XYZ file of C-alpha atoms in Angstrom:
396
model
C 14.364 19.428 -22.153
C 11.544 21.789 -21.121
C 11.906 23.679 -17.832
C 8.522 24.920 -16.675
C 8.295 28.533 -15.500
C 12.058 29.154 -14.947
C 11.561 32.874 -14.365
C 8.863 32.420 -11.737
C 10.867 29.731 -9.952
C 14.013 31.822 -9.778
C 12.161 34.906 -8.576
C 10.622 32.852 -5.788
C 13.995 31.386 -4.792
C 15.636 34.783 -4.800
C 12.854 36.289 -2.711
C 13.229 33.670 0.011
C 16.977 34.260 0.151
C 16.620 38.065 0.361
C 18.636 38.647 -2.813
C 16.278 40.914 -4.740
C 17.518 44.053 -3.049
C 20.847 43.606 -4.874
C 19.279 43.839 -8.322
C 15.625 44.898 -8.110
C 15.090 45.335 -11.877
C 17.592 42.944 -13.465
C 16.398 39.885 -15.435
C 16.041 36.895 -13.162
C 17.686 34.553 -15.694
C 20.975 36.113 -14.595
C 20.364 35.518 -10.907
C 23.233 33.064 -10.445
C 25.577 35.314 -12.449
C 24.921 38.301 -10.166
C 25.207 36.265 -6.991
C 28.632 35.125 -8.144
C 29.898 38.630 -8.784
C 28.226 40.529 -5.977
C 28.888 37.908 -3.343
C 32.371 36.547 -3.963
C 32.805 35.025 -0.486
C 32.553 31.206 -0.461
C 29.841 30.571 2.132
C 27.052 32.763 0.670
C 27.873 31.354 -2.745
C 27.435 27.762 -1.589
C 24.109 28.474 0.045
C 22.750 30.231 -3.024
C 23.892 27.612 -5.502
C 22.463 24.770 -3.417
C 19.028 26.338 -3.081
C 18.827 27.350 -6.736
C 19.742 23.843 -7.887
C 17.005 22.403 -5.650
C 14.471 24.334 -7.695
C 15.856 23.151 -11.019
C 15.943 19.512 -9.872
C 12.180 19.666 -9.402
C 11.685 20.638 -13.034
C 13.899 18.446 -15.175
C 14.316 14.754 -16.012
C 17.044 13.682 -18.406
C 16.204 11.142 -21.087
C 18.659 8.684 -19.537
C 17.157 8.988 -16.041
C 13.650 8.699 -17.430
C 14.516 5.449 -19.207
C 16.172 3.916 -16.109
C 14.245 5.419 -13.217
C 11.403 7.491 -14.624
C 8.057 6.943 -16.260
C 9.541 5.179 -19.309
C 11.288 2.395 -17.385
C 10.497 -1.179 -18.407
C 8.947 -2.240 -15.090
C 6.094 0.268 -15.383
C 2.655 -1.389 -15.244
C 4.146 -4.862 -14.770
C 2.716 -5.548 -11.316
C -0.815 -5.786 -9.990
C -1.297 -2.796 -7.688
C -4.421 -3.656 -5.704
C -3.647 -4.961 -2.232
C -0.075 -3.598 -2.004
C -0.777 -1.398 1.036
C -0.218 -2.641 4.586
C -3.212 -2.315 6.895
C -3.301 0.850 9.047
C -5.910 3.148 10.591
C -4.096 6.418 11.325
C -1.347 8.312 9.534
C 0.934 10.841 11.213
C 3.083 13.110 9.037
C 5.987 15.024 10.564
C 7.017 18.113 8.600
C 10.795 18.165 8.501
C 13.161 19.752 5.971
C 12.851 18.358 2.433
C 13.817 15.458 0.136
C 17.251 16.905 -0.646
C 18.121 16.784 3.063
C 16.639 13.370 3.944
C 19.077 10.520 4.415
C 18.005 7.053 3.167
C 16.721 6.090 6.638
C 15.628 9.488 7.848
C 13.627 8.043 10.774
C 16.789 6.345 12.079
C 19.321 9.061 11.326
C 21.493 10.508 14.095
C 21.767 13.668 11.998
C 17.998 14.227 12.165
C 17.068 13.826 15.853
C 13.392 14.826 15.672
C 12.236 12.154 13.167
C 14.238 9.519 15.024
C 12.855 10.539 18.434
C 9.256 10.408 17.169
C 9.698 7.081 15.400
C 11.453 5.526 18.407
C 8.836 6.790 20.867
C 6.006 5.309 18.803
C 7.797 1.963 18.513
C 8.419 1.929 22.276
C 4.694 2.485 22.980
C 3.467 0.200 20.220
C 1.627 -2.113 22.594
C -0.131 0.862 24.217
C -1.320 2.415 20.948
C -4.630 0.757 20.109
C -4.996 2.428 16.702
C -2.580 1.036 14.112
C -0.473 4.075 13.262
C 1.845 4.803 10.329
C 4.483 7.564 10.528
C 5.917 9.380 7.485
C 8.122 12.432 7.040
C 6.822 15.158 4.726
C 8.312 18.342 3.340
C 8.794 21.093 5.896
C 11.140 24.028 5.856
C 11.476 27.358 7.564
C 8.596 27.861 9.973
C 7.011 24.445 9.471
C 9.606 21.977 10.751
C 8.023 20.034 13.589
C 4.425 20.463 12.428
C 2.313 17.310 12.778
C -0.543 16.385 10.449
C -2.820 13.539 11.551
C -5.258 11.671 9.285
C -8.105 10.773 9.122
C -8.683 13.040 12.145
C -7.647 16.071 10.037
C -5.747 17.555 12.957
C -2.599 19.674 12.951
C -0.206 20.540 15.768
C 2.552 23.091 15.194
C 6.152 23.051 16.271
C 6.907 19.671 17.859
C 10.264 19.873 19.632
C 12.591 17.122 20.773
C 11.539 17.572 24.391
C 7.834 17.326 23.487
C 7.875 13.970 21.694
C 7.035 11.789 24.699
C 4.096 13.941 25.792
C 2.677 14.063 22.254
C 2.807 10.292 21.857
C 1.312 9.732 25.314
C -1.518 12.270 24.993
C -2.553 11.923 21.356
C -1.547 8.460 20.167
C -1.847 6.432 23.372
C -4.700 8.136 25.238
C -6.518 9.655 22.254
C -6.891 13.135 23.725
C -5.690 16.593 22.593
C -2.022 17.310 23.109
C -1.681 19.271 26.341
C 1.462 21.094 25.149
C 0.207 21.995 21.681
C -2.532 23.990 20.023
C -4.814 21.839 17.919
C -5.849 23.109 14.484
C -8.408 21.618 12.097
C -7.276 20.804 8.574
C -9.562 21.472 5.626
C -9.308 20.573 1.976
C -7.478 17.693 0.280
C -3.880 16.643 0.911
C -1.655 14.885 -1.605
C 1.624 13.334 -0.469
C 4.055 12.282 -3.204
C 7.007 10.018 -2.431
C 10.123 11.930 -3.519
C 12.666 10.182 -1.281
C 15.485 10.090 -3.821
C 18.231 9.078 -1.389
C 16.215 5.927 -0.552
C 15.411 5.007 -4.150
C 16.183 6.934 -7.313
C 12.884 5.992 -8.950
C 11.029 8.026 -6.349
C 13.678 10.724 -6.611
C 13.044 11.050 -10.353
C 9.274 10.545 -10.540
C 8.252 12.338 -7.343
C 9.461 15.880 -8.135
C 8.001 15.721 -11.651
C 4.603 14.742 -10.235
C 4.736 17.488 -7.611
C 5.488 20.063 -10.294
C 2.646 18.863 -12.525
C 0.189 18.714 -9.617
C 0.974 22.261 -8.531
C 0.737 23.469 -12.116
C -2.704 21.916 -12.644
C -3.937 23.049 -9.218
C -2.944 26.630 -9.997
C -4.607 26.451 -13.416
C -7.855 25.337 -11.772
C -7.636 27.971 -9.045
C -7.515 25.365 -6.250
C -4.395 26.438 -4.337
C -6.411 27.047 -1.163
C -8.213 23.676 -1.424
C -5.605 21.103 -2.489
C -2.188 20.915 -0.836
C 0.744 18.937 -2.211
C 3.828 17.841 -0.256
C 6.789 15.558 -0.905
C 7.070 12.677 1.538
C 9.548 10.012 2.554
C 9.431 6.309 1.730
C 5.925 4.802 1.906
C 6.714 1.360 0.482
C 6.782 0.051 -3.062
C 9.531 1.954 -4.868
C 8.884 -0.134 -7.975
C 5.435 1.462 -8.220
C 6.830 5.013 -8.548
C 5.280 7.485 -8.976
C 3.612 6.838 -5.657
C 1.173 9.159 -3.961
C -1.415 9.193 -1.173
C -4.548 11.342 -1.192
C -6.404 12.283 1.974
C -9.683 13.910 1.022
C -13.392 13.735 1.933
C -15.667 11.376 0.042
C -19.207 12.182 -1.081
C -20.426 11.798 2.511
C -17.688 13.964 3.972
C -15.727 11.039 5.427
C -11.947 11.405 5.152
C -10.410 8.600 3.138
C -6.773 7.827 2.402
C -6.174 6.277 -1.028
C -2.823 5.113 -2.375
C -1.888 5.208 -6.053
C 1.065 3.793 -7.982
C 2.476 4.065 -11.501
C 1.158 7.636 -11.562
C 2.613 9.786 -14.350
C 2.182 13.509 -15.090
C -0.414 12.521 -17.700
C -2.548 11.031 -14.896
C -2.599 14.225 -12.831
C -5.783 15.671 -14.421
C -7.625 12.435 -13.556
C -6.296 12.580 -9.990
C -7.728 16.074 -9.577
C -10.902 15.818 -11.662
C -11.915 12.209 -11.044
C -10.635 11.290 -7.581
C -10.621 14.588 -5.659
C -13.473 16.377 -7.438
C -15.826 13.420 -7.945
C -14.621 10.923 -5.351
C -14.176 8.217 -7.993
C -11.311 5.746 -7.592
C -8.922 5.380 -10.523
C -8.878 1.588 -10.405
C -5.998 0.968 -12.823
C -3.648 2.932 -10.512
C -5.197 2.108 -7.138
C -3.039 0.331 -4.534
C -5.270 0.337 -1.443
C -6.553 2.593 1.284
C -6.525 3.545 4.942
C -8.551 1.207 7.116
C -8.473 -1.739 4.709
C -6.476 -4.938 4.940
C -4.488 -6.302 2.007
C -7.161 -8.928 1.454
C -9.863 -6.249 1.226
C -7.696 -4.259 -1.136
C -7.445 -7.232 -3.444
C -11.231 -7.378 -3.849
C -11.085 -4.892 -6.697
C -11.841 -7.324 -9.526
C -10.946 -7.059 -13.184
C -8.391 -4.363 -12.530
C -7.240 -3.253 -15.961
C -3.614 -2.205 -16.244
C -2.548 0.267 -18.951
C -0.537 -2.436 -20.706
C -3.721 -4.395 -21.324
C -3.055 -7.163 -18.834
C -5.854 -8.172 -16.533
C -5.236 -8.925 -12.891
C -5.893 -12.494 -11.851
C -8.907 -13.074 -9.662
C -8.243 -14.628 -6.319
C -9.446 -18.222 -6.051
C -12.290 -19.006 -3.695
C -11.495 -21.513 -0.992
C -13.909 -24.369 -0.354
C -15.548 -24.690 3.026
C -13.104 -26.442 5.344
C -16.016 -28.241 7.004
C -16.813 -30.162 3.819
C -15.937 -33.822 4.225
C -13.473 -34.506 1.458
C -12.372 -38.131 1.270
C -8.866 -39.101 0.234
C -7.368 -42.519 -0.380
C -4.920 -43.425 2.394
C -3.381 -46.918 2.122
C -6.531 -48.614 0.830
C -8.834 -46.640 3.172
C -10.110 -43.087 2.995
C -9.967 -40.290 5.528
C -12.010 -37.080 5.748
C -11.148 -33.566 6.947
C -13.211 -33.909 10.149
C -11.958 -37.369 11.181
C -14.538 -39.185 9.054
C -13.066 -42.411 7.732
C -14.076 -45.559 5.894
C -12.458 -48.659 4.394
C -14.187 -48.965 1.061
C -12.324 -49.415 -2.128
C -13.584 -47.037 -4.759
C -13.035 -43.773 -6.553
C -14.346 -40.198 -6.273
C -15.942 -38.606 -9.294
C -15.691 -34.896 -10.289
C -18.677 -34.014 -8.066
C -17.090 -35.629 -5.019
C -19.422 -38.658 -5.059
C -17.761 -41.941 -4.206
C -18.314 -44.777 -6.665
C -18.065 -48.297 -5.141
C -15.976 -50.926 -6.881
C -15.814 -54.575 -5.671
C -12.466 -55.508 -4.223
C -10.838 -58.985 -4.032
C -11.804 -59.218 -0.378
C -15.445 -58.369 -0.957
C -15.612 -60.822 -3.916
C -14.082 -63.620 -1.836
C -16.499 -62.906 1.021
C -19.396 -63.043 -1.398
C -18.369 -66.412 -2.858
C -17.743 -67.827 0.637
C -21.225 -66.876 1.779
C -22.730 -68.531 -1.298
C -20.941 -71.899 -0.633
C -22.128 -71.845 3.003
C -25.726 -71.512 1.888
C -25.436 -74.508 -0.476
C -23.701 -76.632 2.168
C -26.346 -75.839 4.774
C -29.105 -76.741 2.298
C -27.443 -80.068 1.545
C -27.108 -80.927 5.250
C -30.767 -80.085 5.917
C -31.825 -82.264 2.934
C -29.730 -85.227 4.162
C -31.158 -85.026 7.685
C -34.678 -84.944 6.294
C -33.973 -88.040 4.140
C -32.597 -90.033 7.116
C -35.596 -89.086 9.232
C -38.064 -90.280 6.601
C -36.199 -93.589 6.073
C -36.105 -94.264 9.816
C -39.872 -93.595 10.047
C -40.630 -96.082 7.246
C -38.328 -98.672 8.859
C -40.208 -98.567 12.184
C -43.559 -98.930 10.520
C -42.472 -102.003 8.595
C -41.151 -103.628 11.746
């Protein structure tokens, strides 16, 4: 299995752990070997092994994991993606540690007080927050834990602490004003958040790191490290669509949009960068929805072609509820707006009712005909009697 840039990754890990001064000119492929021999005490060893393995986990996928949880799993491309994003209008990301440290429910964990405090405070003020807000944890680390990124406002606040949570929620999310206790910074560029929450679902744990690696590799190749920023993030919904990612970037008019993609593989990364971010063109076959749109609006993407050749079904149009549609009910018919009649008949394909004579109507018709004949006979008889009486009087 290929491991991309092992030397560069190990040098970076060693630098952050201040190990290079032990062996300034030794080959980095022997980094773990030297740390074992030069630092025999247990605690430094554990720290170094854990951080080195975190780097390697971002670079490798076994064939078995790929078949069960990765990009080769059977469920790939089985579902229609459009309209699988819940409606929301603002997204707050809290930088906090990284995927290896996140518990399955990181926003509810007693071990991680800051994410829980923020999530709980937002839930408690839900009725006061007029803008529908989504909260997600993203990769942090030394110096960035507690940073807040807010989209589409493109605002950043640094260093949220436990004691500051209530004031942040009240100032920024409830009242829509700058945070009095924080310094507001403006974000520039494009931001890509990749779900890599492996403890929540292994599919994201397998696909997410591979996508992050490929994205960073392609961004570096294109010389865009200061324009496109990639971060792992916690659960965003839809594990079965892994790889999942969200892109916050300006469109052709400079408006910040948040687009969600699913079933993204490393092979799709060039299109993500060159088509979506560079040109502002949606990759429809991978598109799940976007910020500011309801599920129904997300489903309006018609003829969405999936890579397996299946075409998404179009949603059926509903007829106007005000149209008077007649239905047979016990010999009579009743319409949607209270319109009713008692005519025996049938409705053709165009909705036109065709009359058909019933037994009652036939009987009524024959009864009326006999009455006419009877009346005529009575009138004739009266006339005959009158004439005979007239002749009788004359003769007398």
